[in-house]
Amino acid sequence: FVQFTEPEMAANAVAATDGRALGDTVLSAKLADHDESTPAVHPPITSLQVSNLPSACTEANVECWFGKFGPVASVLMGPVPQHPHGDKTALVQFCDVADATRA
């Protein structure tokens, strides 16, 4: 999950990511449900979780895709537990919060 300081930033991130192809799989991004009466309690961070990655996707693929937003410090990948297609998820760590926000 990514938390943005402004709703416009979140909308821009969804627009830039949702429906984009990564290998043979189309990425899915959406706004999370949020209780407007509860203020955001976490500042933006440099990490981005990406799911619905094809099982053949590698860390190098993810780093190449997200590297266009800024330097990537690391990529950690793993299977999605109990996913019927064995698709993967990745945690992308950027060097800078602004780069993670753009991604």
PDB file of C-alpha atoms in Angstrom:
ATOM      1  CA  PHE A   1       0.000   0.000   0.000  1.00  0.00           C
ATOM      2  CA  VAL A   2       1.064   3.544  -0.653  1.00  0.00           C
ATOM      3  CA  GLN A   3      -0.267   6.466   1.354  1.00  0.00           C
ATOM      4  CA  PHE A   4      -0.101   9.909  -0.223  1.00  0.00           C
ATOM      5  CA  THR A   5      -0.339  13.267   1.461  1.00  0.00           C
ATOM      6  CA  GLU A   6      -2.788  14.619  -1.139  1.00  0.00           C
ATOM      7  CA  PRO A   7      -5.697  12.838  -2.867  1.00  0.00           C
ATOM      8  CA  GLU A   8      -4.526  14.198  -6.221  1.00  0.00           C
ATOM      9  CA  MET A   9      -1.184  12.430  -5.804  1.00  0.00           C
ATOM     10  CA  ALA A  10      -2.950   9.115  -5.194  1.00  0.00           C
ATOM     11  CA  ALA A  11      -5.206   9.611  -8.218  1.00  0.00           C
ATOM     12  CA  ASN A  12      -2.168  10.359 -10.397  1.00  0.00           C
ATOM     13  CA  ALA A  13      -0.384   7.217  -9.181  1.00  0.00           C
ATOM     14  CA  VAL A  14      -3.419   5.056  -9.944  1.00  0.00           C
ATOM     15  CA  ALA A  15      -3.795   6.628 -13.401  1.00  0.00           C
ATOM     16  CA  ALA A  16      -0.114   6.006 -14.164  1.00  0.00           C
ATOM     17  CA  THR A  17      -0.138   2.376 -12.997  1.00  0.00           C
ATOM     18  CA  ASP A  18      -3.584   0.819 -13.457  1.00  0.00           C
ATOM     19  CA  GLY A  19      -3.917  -1.182 -16.631  1.00  0.00           C
ATOM     20  CA  ARG A  20      -0.209  -1.035 -17.519  1.00  0.00           C
ATOM     21  CA  ALA A  21       1.346  -4.210 -18.821  1.00  0.00           C
ATOM     22  CA  LEU A  22       4.299  -5.826 -17.067  1.00  0.00           C
ATOM     23  CA  GLY A  23       5.278  -8.850 -19.100  1.00  0.00           C
ATOM     24  CA  ASP A  24       2.123 -10.778 -19.931  1.00  0.00           C
ATOM     25  CA  THR A  25       0.173  -9.412 -16.968  1.00  0.00           C
ATOM     26  CA  VAL A  26      -1.782  -6.208 -16.588  1.00  0.00           C
ATOM     27  CA  LEU A  27      -1.136  -4.376 -13.304  1.00  0.00           C
ATOM     28  CA  SER A  28      -4.071  -3.416 -11.144  1.00  0.00           C
ATOM     29  CA  ALA A  29      -4.112  -0.270  -9.008  1.00  0.00           C
ATOM     30  CA  LYS A  30      -6.999   1.372  -7.188  1.00  0.00           C
ATOM     31  CA  LEU A  31      -7.683   3.806  -4.414  1.00  0.00           C
ATOM     32  CA  ALA A  32      -8.154   2.177  -1.033  1.00  0.00           C
ATOM     33  CA  ASP A  33     -11.306   2.733   0.967  1.00  0.00           C
ATOM     34  CA  HIS A  34     -10.665   5.400   3.581  1.00  0.00           C
ATOM     35  CA  ASP A  35     -12.704   6.593   6.501  1.00  0.00           C
ATOM     36  CA  GLU A  36     -12.716  10.380   6.039  1.00  0.00           C
ATOM     37  CA  SER A  37     -13.203  10.905   9.780  1.00  0.00           C
ATOM     38  CA  THR A  38      -9.851   9.260  10.483  1.00  0.00           C
ATOM     39  CA  PRO A  39      -6.796  11.350   9.615  1.00  0.00           C
ATOM     40  CA  ALA A  40      -3.828   9.821   7.847  1.00  0.00           C
ATOM     41  CA  VAL A  41      -1.356   8.765  10.518  1.00  0.00           C
ATOM     42  CA  HIS A  42       1.601   7.643   8.440  1.00  0.00           C
ATOM     43  CA  PRO A  43       3.841   9.956   6.438  1.00  0.00           C
ATOM     44  CA  PRO A  44       4.732   8.936   2.867  1.00  0.00           C
ATOM     45  CA  ILE A  45       7.426   6.261   2.682  1.00  0.00           C
ATOM     46  CA  THR A  46       9.862   4.980   0.072  1.00  0.00           C
ATOM     47  CA  SER A  47       8.249   1.534  -0.312  1.00  0.00           C
ATOM     48  CA  LEU A  48       5.698   0.413  -2.862  1.00  0.00           C
ATOM     49  CA  GLN A  49       3.898  -2.937  -2.837  1.00  0.00           C
ATOM     50  CA  VAL A  50       3.000  -4.325  -6.262  1.00  0.00           C
ATOM     51  CA  SER A  51       0.791  -7.346  -6.728  1.00  0.00           C
ATOM     52  CA  ASN A  52      -0.587  -9.424  -9.595  1.00  0.00           C
ATOM     53  CA  LEU A  53       2.852  -9.857 -11.151  1.00  0.00           C
ATOM     54  CA  PRO A  54       3.267 -12.773 -13.554  1.00  0.00           C
ATOM     55  CA  SER A  55       4.950 -15.840 -12.093  1.00  0.00           C
ATOM     56  CA  ALA A  56       7.842 -15.472 -14.583  1.00  0.00           C
ATOM     57  CA  CYS A  57       8.554 -11.888 -13.453  1.00  0.00           C
ATOM     58  CA  THR A  58      11.998 -11.318 -11.950  1.00  0.00           C
ATOM     59  CA  GLU A  59      13.453  -8.713  -9.616  1.00  0.00           C
ATOM     60  CA  ALA A  60      15.313  -7.291 -12.625  1.00  0.00           C
ATOM     61  CA  ASN A  61      11.994  -6.859 -14.498  1.00  0.00           C
ATOM     62  CA  VAL A  62      10.473  -4.983 -11.563  1.00  0.00           C
ATOM     63  CA  GLU A  63      13.569  -2.815 -11.087  1.00  0.00           C
ATOM     64  CA  CYS A  64      13.593  -1.945 -14.800  1.00  0.00           C
ATOM     65  CA  TRP A  65       9.888  -1.032 -14.801  1.00  0.00           C
ATOM     66  CA  PHE A  66       9.953   1.106 -11.646  1.00  0.00           C
ATOM     67  CA  GLY A  67      13.454   2.495 -12.209  1.00  0.00           C
ATOM     68  CA  LYS A  68      11.999   5.016 -14.649  1.00  0.00           C
ATOM     69  CA  PHE A  69      10.496   6.812 -11.624  1.00  0.00           C
ATOM     70  CA  GLY A  70      13.855   7.090  -9.832  1.00  0.00           C
ATOM     71  CA  PRO A  71      16.651   4.979  -8.338  1.00  0.00           C
ATOM     72  CA  VAL A  72      15.438   1.719  -6.809  1.00  0.00           C
ATOM     73  CA  ALA A  73      17.277   0.694  -3.635  1.00  0.00           C
ATOM     74  CA  SER A  74      15.952  -2.879  -3.587  1.00  0.00           C
ATOM     75  CA  VAL A  75      13.255  -5.253  -4.794  1.00  0.00           C
ATOM     76  CA  LEU A  76      11.954  -8.137  -2.685  1.00  0.00           C
ATOM     77  CA  MET A  77       9.680 -10.662  -4.392  1.00  0.00           C
ATOM     78  CA  GLY A  78       7.574 -13.551  -3.244  1.00  0.00           C
ATOM     79  CA  PRO A  79       4.523 -15.594  -4.160  1.00  0.00           C
ATOM     80  CA  VAL A  80       1.053 -14.483  -3.197  1.00  0.00           C
ATOM     81  CA  PRO A  81      -0.084 -17.060  -0.627  1.00  0.00           C
ATOM     82  CA  GLN A  82      -2.950 -19.243  -1.812  1.00  0.00           C
ATOM     83  CA  HIS A  83      -3.174 -17.468  -5.178  1.00  0.00           C
ATOM     84  CA  PRO A  84      -4.608 -19.850  -7.773  1.00  0.00           C
ATOM     85  CA  HIS A  85      -2.223 -18.760 -10.529  1.00  0.00           C
ATOM     86  CA  GLY A  86       0.933 -18.567  -8.436  1.00  0.00           C
ATOM     87  CA  ASP A  87       1.326 -14.875  -9.252  1.00  0.00           C
ATOM     88  CA  LYS A  88       3.926 -12.833  -7.398  1.00  0.00           C
ATOM     89  CA  THR A  89       4.047  -9.726  -5.306  1.00  0.00           C
ATOM     90  CA  ALA A  90       6.973  -7.324  -4.935  1.00  0.00           C
ATOM     91  CA  LEU A  91       8.090  -4.751  -2.419  1.00  0.00           C
ATOM     92  CA  VAL A  92       9.922  -1.977  -4.269  1.00  0.00           C
ATOM     93  CA  GLN A  93      12.123   0.245  -2.093  1.00  0.00           C
ATOM     94  CA  PHE A  94      13.037   3.583  -3.661  1.00  0.00           C
ATOM     95  CA  CYS A  95      15.915   5.790  -2.536  1.00  0.00           C
ATOM     96  CA  ASP A  96      13.647   8.832  -2.263  1.00  0.00           C
ATOM     97  CA  VAL A  97      10.045   9.411  -1.123  1.00  0.00           C
ATOM     98  CA  ALA A  98       9.352  11.644  -4.123  1.00  0.00           C
ATOM     99  CA  ASP A  99      10.302   8.819  -6.514  1.00  0.00           C
ATOM    100  CA  ALA A 100       8.050   6.349  -4.668  1.00  0.00           C
ATOM    101  CA  THR A 101       5.240   8.893  -4.837  1.00  0.00           C
ATOM    102  CA  ARG A 102       5.644   9.265  -8.613  1.00  0.00           C
ATOM    103  CA  ALA A 103       5.601   5.487  -9.079  1.00  0.00           C
TER     104      ALA A 103
END
